Short mmCIF file of C-alpha atoms in Angstrom, two decimals:
data_model
loop_
_atom_site.label_atom_id
_atom_site.label_comp_id
_atom_site.label_asym_id
_atom_site.label_seq_id
_atom_site.Cartn_x
_atom_site.Cartn_y
_atom_site.Cartn_z
CA MET A 1 -68.24 78.33 102.04
CA TYR A 2 -71.87 79.72 100.68
CA ILE A 3 -73.55 81.39 103.39
CA ASP A 4 -76.46 84.18 103.81
CA GLY A 5 -76.10 84.72 100.43
CA GLY A 6 -71.89 84.95 100.01
CA TRP A 7 -68.90 83.67 99.98
CA VAL A 8 -66.90 83.08 103.54
CA GLY A 9 -63.61 81.95 104.66
CA THR A 10 -61.39 82.25 101.38
CA ASP A 11 -58.86 84.30 103.63
CA ARG A 12 -58.53 81.57 105.60
CA SER A 13 -55.26 79.65 107.00
CA GLU A 14 -56.99 76.47 108.23
CA ARG A 15 -58.13 73.97 105.34
CA ILE A 16 -58.20 70.93 104.18
CA ASP A 17 -57.09 69.96 100.57
CA VAL A 18 -58.79 67.31 97.72
CA GLU A 19 -57.48 64.70 96.50
CA ASN A 20 -57.64 63.29 92.96
CA PRO A 21 -58.46 59.76 93.77
CA ALA A 22 -57.27 58.77 90.37
CA ASP A 23 -53.40 60.16 90.91
CA GLU A 24 -53.51 61.38 94.10
CA ALA A 25 -53.06 65.11 93.04
CA VAL A 26 -54.01 68.24 95.67
CA ILE A 27 -56.69 69.06 92.67
CA ALA A 28 -57.87 72.23 95.52
CA SER A 29 -58.26 72.88 99.16
CA ILE A 30 -61.28 73.68 101.55
CA VAL A 31 -62.04 75.92 104.72
CA ASP A 32 -62.27 73.65 107.57
CA GLY A 33 -65.57 75.11 109.10
CA THR A 34 -65.69 75.98 112.92
CA VAL A 35 -68.36 75.72 115.04
CA ASP A 36 -69.66 79.22 114.31
CA ASP A 37 -70.06 79.01 110.79
CA ALA A 38 -72.54 76.32 111.84
CA GLN A 39 -73.99 78.61 113.89
CA HIS A 40 -73.83 81.44 110.72
CA ALA A 41 -75.26 79.35 108.59
CA LEU A 42 -78.26 78.09 110.59
CA ALA A 43 -78.82 82.00 111.32
CA ALA A 44 -79.36 83.05 108.00
CA ALA A 45 -81.32 80.04 107.37
CA ARG A 46 -83.67 80.69 110.23
CA ARG A 47 -83.85 84.14 108.46
CA ALA A 48 -84.91 82.84 104.97
CA SER A 49 -86.94 80.25 106.21
CA LEU A 50 -89.65 82.44 107.71
CA ALA A 51 -90.09 84.61 104.47
CA TRP A 52 -89.57 81.82 102.36
CA ALA A 53 -92.86 80.08 103.79
CA ARG A 54 -95.52 82.43 102.42
CA VAL A 55 -93.80 82.05 98.88
CA PRO A 56 -96.09 80.21 97.12
CA ALA A 57 -95.53 77.00 96.35
CA ILE A 58 -95.98 77.60 92.56
CA GLU A 59 -93.65 79.68 92.63
CA ARG A 60 -90.95 77.58 94.86
CA GLY A 61 -91.47 75.10 92.48
CA ARG A 62 -90.19 77.59 89.70
CA LEU A 63 -86.63 79.31 91.16
CA VAL A 64 -85.89 75.78 91.86
CA THR A 65 -86.91 74.79 87.92
CA ARG A 66 -84.43 77.88 87.40
CA LEU A 67 -81.62 75.37 89.09
CA ALA A 68 -82.48 72.72 87.55
CA ASP A 69 -81.82 74.21 83.88
CA ALA A 70 -78.64 75.97 85.20
CA VAL A 71 -77.78 72.81 86.42
CA ALA A 72 -78.19 71.04 82.77
CA VAL A 73 -76.76 74.27 80.81
CA GLU A 74 -73.43 73.22 83.08
CA ALA A 75 -74.34 69.78 83.08
CA GLN A 76 -69.99 68.64 81.32
CA ARG A 77 -67.83 71.46 83.44
CA LEU A 78 -69.40 69.46 86.59
CA ALA A 79 -68.67 65.89 85.35
CA ARG A 80 -66.16 67.14 84.81
CA ILE A 81 -65.18 68.22 88.71
CA LEU A 82 -66.93 65.28 89.67
CA VAL A 83 -64.64 62.84 87.80
CA ALA A 84 -61.32 64.85 89.79
CA GLU A 85 -63.07 65.43 93.56
CA GLN A 86 -64.59 61.72 93.90
CA GLY A 87 -63.22 59.71 90.01
CA LYS A 88 -66.42 58.08 88.39
CA PRO A 89 -65.92 57.69 84.62
CA PHE A 90 -66.62 60.65 82.97
CA ASP A 91 -69.85 59.19 80.94
CA GLN A 92 -70.65 57.60 84.65
CA ALA A 93 -70.66 61.93 85.69
CA LEU A 94 -72.30 62.85 83.37
CA GLY A 95 -75.03 60.74 84.55
CA GLU A 96 -75.34 61.85 87.89
CA VAL A 97 -75.59 65.28 87.44
CA GLY A 98 -78.40 64.56 84.55
CA ALA A 99 -79.23 62.47 87.83
CA ALA A 100 -79.24 65.93 89.81
CA GLU A 101 -81.77 67.82 87.92
CA ASN A 102 -84.36 65.20 87.38
CA PHE A 103 -83.75 65.14 91.29
CA LEU A 104 -84.61 69.00 91.58
CA ARG A 105 -87.40 69.08 88.09
CA TYR A 106 -89.64 66.05 90.01
CA ALA A 107 -89.10 67.60 93.44
CA ALA A 108 -90.79 71.37 91.23
CA GLU A 109 -93.61 69.28 90.18
CA ASN A 110 -94.02 68.42 93.74
CA ALA A 111 -95.49 72.59 94.57
CA ARG A 112 -99.02 71.73 93.65
CA ARG A 113 -99.68 67.87 94.52
CA ILE A 114 -99.27 69.43 98.26
CA ARG A 115 -102.05 68.15 99.54
CA GLY A 116 -103.92 68.24 103.42
CA ASP A 117 -106.94 66.94 104.22
CA ILE A 118 -110.34 67.55 106.10
CA PHE A 119 -111.95 65.59 108.23
CA PRO A 120 -115.61 66.20 110.65
CA SER A 121 -116.05 67.20 113.90
CA ASP A 122 -117.99 65.93 116.91
CA HIS A 123 -119.86 69.53 117.69
CA VAL A 124 -121.95 71.77 115.17
CA ASP A 125 -120.12 73.99 113.07
CA GLU A 126 -116.82 72.80 112.82
CA GLU A 127 -114.32 71.05 110.71
CA ILE A 128 -111.23 69.69 111.46
CA HIS A 129 -108.31 70.72 109.54
CA ILE A 130 -105.65 68.87 108.80
CA ARG A 131 -102.53 70.77 106.87
CA ARG A 132 -99.24 69.85 106.06
CA VAL A 133 -96.72 72.89 106.83
CA PRO A 134 -92.49 73.17 106.63
CA HIS A 135 -90.35 72.33 108.87
CA GLY A 136 -88.44 75.04 108.26
CA VAL A 137 -84.56 74.67 108.54
CA VAL A 138 -83.50 71.33 107.43
CA VAL A 139 -79.52 70.31 107.25
CA GLY A 140 -78.89 68.41 104.55
CA LEU A 141 -75.80 65.83 105.02
CA ALA A 142 -74.50 64.42 101.83
CA ALA A 143 -72.17 61.04 101.04
CA TRP A 144 -69.50 61.02 98.80
CA ASN A 145 -70.39 58.52 96.18
CA TYR A 146 -72.41 60.79 94.57
CA PRO A 147 -71.69 63.80 95.85
CA LEU A 148 -73.87 66.56 93.44
CA ALA A 149 -76.93 63.98 93.06
CA LEU A 150 -78.16 63.07 96.90
CA ALA A 151 -77.14 67.22 97.72
CA ALA A 152 -79.90 67.73 94.62
CA ARG A 153 -81.93 65.39 95.69
CA LYS A 154 -82.22 66.23 98.97
CA LEU A 155 -82.04 69.78 98.26
CA GLY A 156 -85.24 69.69 95.51
CA PRO A 157 -88.41 68.89 97.58
CA ALA A 158 -86.69 71.01 100.52
CA LEU A 159 -87.02 74.28 99.15
CA VAL A 160 -90.55 73.49 97.17
CA ALA A 161 -92.33 72.43 100.60
CA GLY A 162 -91.22 75.69 102.02
CA ASN A 163 -87.88 75.45 103.99
CA ALA A 164 -84.20 76.46 103.84
CA PHE A 165 -81.34 74.38 103.49
CA VAL A 166 -77.83 74.37 104.76
CA LEU A 167 -75.66 71.42 103.27
CA LEU A 168 -72.29 70.28 104.81
CA SER A 169 -70.50 68.83 101.63
CA HIS A 170 -68.41 66.36 101.93
CA GLU A 171 -64.93 66.96 102.90
CA PHE A 172 -63.78 64.37 99.82
CA THR A 173 -66.18 66.27 97.60
CA PRO A 174 -66.75 69.44 98.81
CA LEU A 175 -66.24 71.25 95.37
CA SER A 176 -69.48 70.13 93.25
CA GLY A 177 -71.52 70.76 96.27
CA LEU A 178 -70.08 74.41 96.11
CA GLU A 179 -71.24 74.88 93.10
CA LEU A 180 -74.60 74.43 93.00
CA ALA A 181 -74.54 76.72 95.51
CA ALA A 182 -72.92 80.05 92.91
CA LEU A 183 -75.45 78.26 89.99
CA ALA A 184 -78.23 79.11 93.02
CA ASP A 185 -76.61 82.10 93.31
CA ARG A 186 -76.75 83.48 89.65
CA VAL A 187 -80.06 82.23 89.15
CA GLY A 188 -81.60 84.22 92.02
CA PHE A 189 -81.94 82.10 95.01
CA PRO A 190 -82.77 84.27 98.48
CA ALA A 191 -79.91 84.94 100.61
CA GLY A 192 -79.45 82.10 103.76
CA LEU A 193 -82.76 80.07 101.70
CA PHE A 194 -79.59 77.77 100.50
CA ASN A 195 -76.36 77.50 102.69
CA VAL A 196 -72.72 75.07 101.77
CA LEU A 197 -70.56 74.86 104.18
CA THR A 198 -67.37 72.36 104.11
CA GLY A 199 -65.11 70.88 107.00
CA ARG A 200 -65.04 67.86 109.55
CA GLY A 201 -68.07 65.90 109.90
CA ARG A 202 -67.14 65.64 114.30
CA VAL A 203 -66.75 68.81 114.15
CA VAL A 204 -69.03 71.62 111.32
CA GLY A 205 -71.50 68.46 110.98
CA GLN A 206 -71.74 67.76 114.94
CA ALA A 207 -72.94 71.34 115.11
CA LEU A 208 -75.18 71.05 112.72
CA VAL A 209 -77.41 68.24 114.33
CA GLU A 210 -76.99 68.86 117.81
CA SER A 211 -78.22 72.98 117.42
CA PRO A 212 -81.81 73.81 118.80
CA SER A 213 -82.23 76.07 115.02
CA THR A 214 -81.77 72.38 112.99
CA ASP A 215 -85.79 70.88 112.77
CA LEU A 216 -84.65 67.98 109.78
CA ILE A 217 -81.89 66.56 109.71
CA THR A 218 -81.61 64.39 106.60
CA MET A 219 -78.55 62.20 105.76
CA THR A 220 -76.83 59.49 103.08
CA GLY A 221 -73.78 57.76 104.59
CA SER A 222 -72.52 54.60 106.27
CA THR A 223 -74.74 53.01 109.06
CA ARG A 224 -72.48 53.23 111.64
CA ALA A 225 -72.49 57.51 111.00
CA GLY A 226 -76.44 57.27 111.02
CA GLN A 227 -76.59 55.40 114.52
CA GLU A 228 -74.62 58.86 115.14
CA ILE A 229 -76.17 61.23 114.27
CA TYR A 230 -79.19 59.16 115.65
CA ALA A 231 -77.59 59.34 118.44
CA ALA A 232 -76.47 63.42 118.42
CA GLY A 233 -80.47 64.26 117.38
CA ALA A 234 -81.82 62.43 119.75
CA LYS A 235 -81.37 65.08 122.62
CA GLY A 236 -83.29 66.99 121.21
CA LEU A 237 -85.75 64.94 119.82
CA LYS A 238 -84.84 66.76 115.92
CA VAL A 239 -86.69 64.53 113.29
CA ILE A 240 -84.03 62.58 111.33
CA ARG A 241 -84.21 61.13 107.64
CA LEU A 242 -80.96 58.24 107.59
CA GLU A 243 -80.34 56.97 104.26
CA LEU A 244 -78.04 54.34 105.12
CA GLY A 245 -75.75 51.33 104.05
CA GLY A 246 -76.77 47.84 102.06
CA LYS A 247 -75.66 44.67 101.39
CA ALA A 248 -77.91 44.01 98.15
CA PRO A 249 -78.95 40.37 97.98
CA LEU A 250 -78.93 39.10 94.04
CA ILE A 251 -81.33 35.95 93.87
CA VAL A 252 -80.78 33.71 89.80
CA MET A 253 -83.30 30.85 90.04
CA ASP A 254 -83.51 28.35 87.36
CA ASP A 255 -85.74 29.94 85.65
CA ALA A 256 -83.97 33.04 84.75
CA ASP A 257 -82.96 34.91 81.82
CA LEU A 258 -79.12 34.11 82.36
CA GLU A 259 -78.61 36.89 80.08
CA LEU A 260 -80.53 39.20 81.55
CA ALA A 261 -79.01 37.87 84.97
CA VAL A 262 -75.84 38.37 83.84
CA THR A 263 -75.48 41.64 82.22
CA SER A 264 -77.65 43.22 85.54
CA ALA A 265 -75.46 41.42 87.69
CA VAL A 266 -72.24 43.16 86.28
CA ALA A 267 -73.71 46.83 86.11
CA ALA A 268 -75.44 46.46 89.80
CA ARG A 269 -72.04 45.60 91.41
CA PHE A 270 -69.55 47.70 89.31
CA ALA A 271 -71.33 50.97 88.96
CA ASN A 272 -69.21 53.94 89.74
CA CYS A 273 -66.63 50.70 91.73
CA GLY A 274 -68.97 49.42 93.25
CA GLN A 275 -69.39 52.59 95.60
CA VAL A 276 -73.63 52.16 95.80
CA CYS A 277 -75.73 51.93 98.79
CA THR A 278 -78.01 49.50 96.57
CA CYS A 279 -74.64 47.66 94.47
CA ASN A 280 -75.18 44.18 93.69
CA GLU A 281 -73.36 43.36 96.90
CA ARG A 282 -73.87 39.07 97.28
CA MET A 283 -74.68 36.28 94.93
CA TYR A 284 -77.30 33.30 95.63
CA LEU A 285 -77.56 31.36 92.53
CA HIS A 286 -79.76 28.43 92.48
CA ARG A 287 -77.36 25.19 91.74
CA SER A 288 -78.47 24.15 88.15
CA ILE A 289 -77.82 27.07 87.00
CA ALA A 290 -74.88 28.51 89.08
CA ASP A 291 -71.64 26.84 87.31
CA GLU A 292 -72.97 28.71 83.55
CA PHE A 293 -73.92 32.03 85.47
CA THR A 294 -70.94 31.92 87.15
CA GLU A 295 -68.34 31.60 83.57
CA ARG A 296 -70.41 34.46 81.82
CA PHE A 297 -70.41 36.76 85.29
CA LEU A 298 -66.55 36.03 85.04
CA ALA A 299 -66.41 36.47 81.62
CA ARG A 300 -67.77 39.94 81.62
CA ALA A 301 -65.78 40.90 85.23
CA SER A 302 -62.68 40.17 83.46
CA ALA A 303 -62.83 42.50 80.68
CA LEU A 304 -64.03 45.19 82.91
CA SER A 305 -61.44 48.42 81.62
CA ILE A 306 -59.59 50.50 84.49
CA GLY A 307 -58.36 53.35 83.95
CA ASP A 308 -58.55 57.72 83.75
CA PRO A 309 -61.76 58.31 84.48
CA MET A 310 -62.08 61.04 82.20
CA GLY A 311 -61.66 58.73 79.43
CA SER A 312 -64.96 57.07 80.15
CA PRO A 313 -63.38 53.61 81.32
CA ASP A 314 -65.84 50.35 83.16
CA LEU A 315 -64.62 51.23 86.10
CA GLY A 316 -62.62 54.52 88.25
CA PRO A 317 -60.13 54.66 91.34
CA LYS A 318 -62.19 54.04 94.54
CA ILE A 319 -61.79 56.94 96.59
CA SER A 320 -59.67 57.10 98.75
CA ALA A 321 -56.20 54.54 100.32
CA GLY A 322 -58.47 54.40 103.24
CA GLU A 323 -61.82 52.80 101.68
CA VAL A 324 -58.72 50.85 99.11
CA GLU A 325 -57.75 49.53 102.82
CA LYS A 326 -61.43 48.02 103.92
CA ILE A 327 -61.38 45.98 101.20
CA VAL A 328 -58.81 44.43 101.87
CA GLY A 329 -59.60 44.13 105.15
CA ILE A 330 -62.62 42.13 104.51
CA VAL A 331 -61.46 39.52 101.34
CA GLU A 332 -58.49 38.43 103.73
CA ALA A 333 -61.20 37.84 105.98
CA GLY A 334 -63.38 35.65 103.74
CA ARG A 335 -60.61 34.50 102.20
CA ALA A 336 -59.11 33.80 106.08
CA SER A 337 -62.61 31.93 106.39
CA GLY A 338 -62.67 29.62 103.22
CA ALA A 339 -63.32 32.17 100.47
CA GLU A 340 -62.09 31.20 96.73
CA VAL A 341 -61.28 33.66 94.80
CA LEU A 342 -62.43 33.21 90.91
CA LEU A 343 -60.95 36.45 89.72
CA GLY A 344 -58.72 39.45 90.57
CA GLY A 345 -58.88 39.70 94.78
CA GLY A 346 -56.48 42.36 94.85
CA PRO A 347 -55.65 45.93 94.43
CA LEU A 348 -53.57 47.42 91.60
CA ASP A 349 -51.15 49.07 92.97
CA ASP A 350 -48.04 49.49 90.72
CA GLY A 351 -47.63 50.71 86.78
CA ALA A 352 -50.76 53.01 85.33
CA TYR A 353 -51.82 52.31 88.89
CA ALA A 354 -48.84 53.52 90.87
CA LYS A 355 -51.15 56.33 92.03
CA GLY A 356 -54.03 56.42 92.73
CA HIS A 357 -56.80 53.93 94.63
CA TRP A 358 -56.54 51.30 92.49
CA TYR A 359 -59.05 47.98 93.22
CA ALA A 360 -59.12 44.66 90.50
CA PRO A 361 -62.59 43.25 89.79
CA THR A 362 -63.22 40.80 92.36
CA VAL A 363 -65.32 37.90 92.32
CA LEU A 364 -64.76 35.38 95.08
CA SER A 365 -66.63 31.75 95.71
CA VAL A 366 -68.53 31.27 99.74
CA GLU A 367 -70.19 28.14 101.37
CA ASP A 368 -70.51 29.64 104.69
CA ASN A 369 -73.30 32.34 104.45
CA GLY A 370 -71.86 33.82 107.73
CA SER A 371 -68.19 34.87 105.85
CA PRO A 372 -67.54 38.11 106.08
CA LEU A 373 -67.74 38.97 102.63
CA MET A 374 -71.04 37.73 103.18
CA GLN A 375 -72.05 40.35 105.89
CA GLN A 376 -70.34 43.31 105.52
CA GLU A 377 -70.23 46.17 103.17
CA ILE A 378 -68.01 46.39 100.51
CA PHE A 379 -68.66 49.16 98.85
CA GLY A 380 -66.46 48.25 96.31
CA PRO A 381 -65.95 46.14 92.88
CA VAL A 382 -65.74 42.94 94.79
CA VAL A 383 -68.92 40.82 94.77
CA PRO A 384 -69.75 36.75 96.88
CA LEU A 385 -71.55 33.86 95.19
CA MET A 386 -72.99 31.22 96.17
CA THR A 387 -74.85 28.06 95.37
CA VAL A 388 -78.65 27.53 96.91
CA ASP A 389 -80.98 24.71 96.79
CA SER A 390 -84.18 26.85 96.30
CA LEU A 391 -85.20 30.08 96.85
CA GLU A 392 -86.75 30.01 100.21
CA GLN A 393 -82.96 29.09 101.00
CA ALA A 394 -82.04 32.13 99.12
CA ILE A 395 -84.67 34.46 100.67
CA ASP A 396 -83.54 32.60 104.33
CA PHE A 397 -79.77 33.52 103.72
CA ALA A 398 -80.51 37.55 102.74
CA ASN A 399 -82.26 37.91 105.00
CA ARG A 400 -79.59 36.86 107.82
CA THR A 401 -78.26 40.62 107.66
CA GLU A 402 -78.15 43.09 109.10
CA TYR A 403 -78.74 45.75 106.45
CA GLY A 404 -82.55 45.76 103.94
CA LEU A 405 -82.22 48.41 101.36
CA SER A 406 -82.43 46.43 98.19
CA ALA A 407 -82.36 43.24 96.93
CA TYR A 408 -82.26 42.44 93.26
CA VAL A 409 -84.36 38.81 91.79
CA PHE A 410 -84.33 36.41 88.87
CA THR A 411 -87.24 34.79 87.49
CA ALA A 412 -89.63 33.97 85.25
CA ASP A 413 -92.45 32.62 87.83
CA GLN A 414 -94.71 35.92 88.71
CA ARG A 415 -95.50 32.76 92.05
CA ARG A 416 -91.94 33.00 92.80
CA ILE A 417 -92.34 36.69 92.07
CA MET A 418 -94.76 37.20 95.00
CA GLN A 419 -92.67 34.49 97.44
CA ALA A 420 -89.49 36.85 97.32
CA ALA A 421 -91.88 40.41 97.75
CA ARG A 422 -92.97 38.63 101.05
CA GLY A 423 -90.46 37.12 102.31
CA LEU A 424 -87.22 39.67 101.58
CA ASP A 425 -87.40 41.75 104.21
CA PHE A 426 -85.78 45.16 102.13
CA GLY A 427 -87.15 48.25 100.97
CA GLU A 428 -86.27 48.26 97.84
CA LEU A 429 -87.33 45.18 95.17
CA TYR A 430 -85.85 44.83 91.77
CA ILE A 431 -87.55 42.67 89.58
CA ASN A 432 -85.98 40.90 86.59
CA ARG A 433 -84.17 44.14 86.44
CA GLY A 434 -80.69 46.19 87.18
CA ILE A 435 -79.31 48.77 89.72
CA GLY A 436 -80.98 52.30 89.15
CA GLU A 437 -84.53 53.38 91.22
CA GLN A 438 -86.77 56.33 89.38
CA VAL A 439 -87.34 59.89 90.78
CA GLN A 440 -91.46 59.08 91.49
CA GLY A 441 -90.42 55.99 92.82
CA PHE A 442 -90.08 55.54 97.30
CA HIS A 443 -86.15 55.07 98.02
CA ALA A 444 -86.26 53.26 101.94
CA GLY A 445 -84.14 50.81 103.69
CA TRP A 446 -85.44 48.81 106.33
CA LYS A 447 -83.72 47.49 109.19
CA HIS A 448 -79.91 49.30 110.07
CA SER A 449 -79.90 50.96 106.39
CA GLY A 450 -82.01 53.61 107.76
CA LEU A 451 -85.15 55.74 108.50
CA GLY A 452 -87.75 57.81 106.55
CA GLY A 453 -86.50 57.98 103.18
CA GLU A 454 -86.32 59.75 99.58
CA ASP A 455 -87.70 60.65 96.45
CA GLY A 456 -91.20 60.34 94.94
CA GLN A 457 -94.40 62.00 96.96
CA HIS A 458 -93.57 59.55 99.79
CA GLY A 459 -90.66 60.88 100.45
CA PHE A 460 -91.81 65.07 99.36
CA GLU A 461 -94.07 64.24 102.04
CA GLY A 462 -91.14 63.76 104.12
CA TYR A 463 -90.51 68.13 104.45
CA LEU A 464 -93.27 69.04 105.15
CA ARG A 465 -95.24 68.67 109.05
CA LYS A 466 -98.53 68.03 110.06
CA GLN A 467 -100.41 70.27 111.52
CA THR A 468 -103.74 70.18 113.17
CA MET A 469 -106.57 73.04 113.60
CA TYR A 470 -110.37 72.47 114.38
CA LEU A 471 -111.23 75.38 112.58
CA ASN A 472 -115.07 76.59 114.51
CA TRP A 473 -117.49 78.77 112.94
CA ALA A 474 -120.65 78.62 115.03
#
């Protein structure tokens, strides 16, 4: 682990093996962190935060830019690490490294955009100043699906805003976070400003969340984990930002550009083996184009390549055996409730797939919107589809979920676009385009998909708090 500017725990026997999802080989062992490690990192971050908050924002931004430069130089090596620990295809891993670099660069650009407000007072010779100041110590909990990009997404704005940062890397994918710490050390980060812990969430994560030394918690992960963190942080009245699960609907109307819709739907479902919170999780197809769309979609999905992620296939493995078992359970429950398998339908576990965690691209036809396939987050290469008779019906079905992260709509009618924007209970809408948010946007879920948000000016301001000063010079 990287704590207070140095490497800690190399001599410990309590360790956790890190597995390559493609072949189940153990590629590393990490320190099984403790509560004491969490307290050590938080104490170091507190000391660093006091000095860091006094550094001019432009200088903070320059240091984060140096880290972005280092990430760019090491892109190939970082991508290979991501392939080994997470299983995503190499070209997609390179894309994640590029995203991490972009998150850091955009955060650095915000150094001159920290704004305050001045309001007139009711009193003579007085002004009211609203200042934006750092929280202090930020704890980041990153999910395993994009471990490097998610760490950078949180780290960059937190540091530029003037906070110190403690990252707990997920035990499935800890190596990229440790590499980010090594790069931070190389470019001259002050001791304690950025600390990286490894270990189990229920031990190290809980200690970080509950500690009185933690000022803000930013977490990306499952809704269940987010609920547990929210409850654990409540006692200390923590500021909490959660980016959680999704069940994104993809709505295709009768006037849609079908080629665009099909291409976007395939990419939005099968990117990173479907392990993206904004993935196309269920499709609502207007009855008049449903057959043609389905035929085209099945042809594209059946042609997807699956294999060694270093060879940049379309799909790599799932992250773990447990994740495959979860998908099997949802698909079987869906079939039991009447879903028809149109493609795939189960794990791949023989021949070239005898080792690793593989699941075939799967498409199912569903008639009941209450099916587990339409309600539970699948987070894998499986997508159900339903026919609908109108946009109103599609919106109604789409909203019948506890999630509210992302939604996709394909239509050429501007009135329908605005109707969808007004009617859909989702924080992020993709209209006539595929998956992929941008750094200057705002990535935020509604309902059980999260609190707060990331990216852009709105996301950056979440790493600052407001201080009101009544300035009387009479």
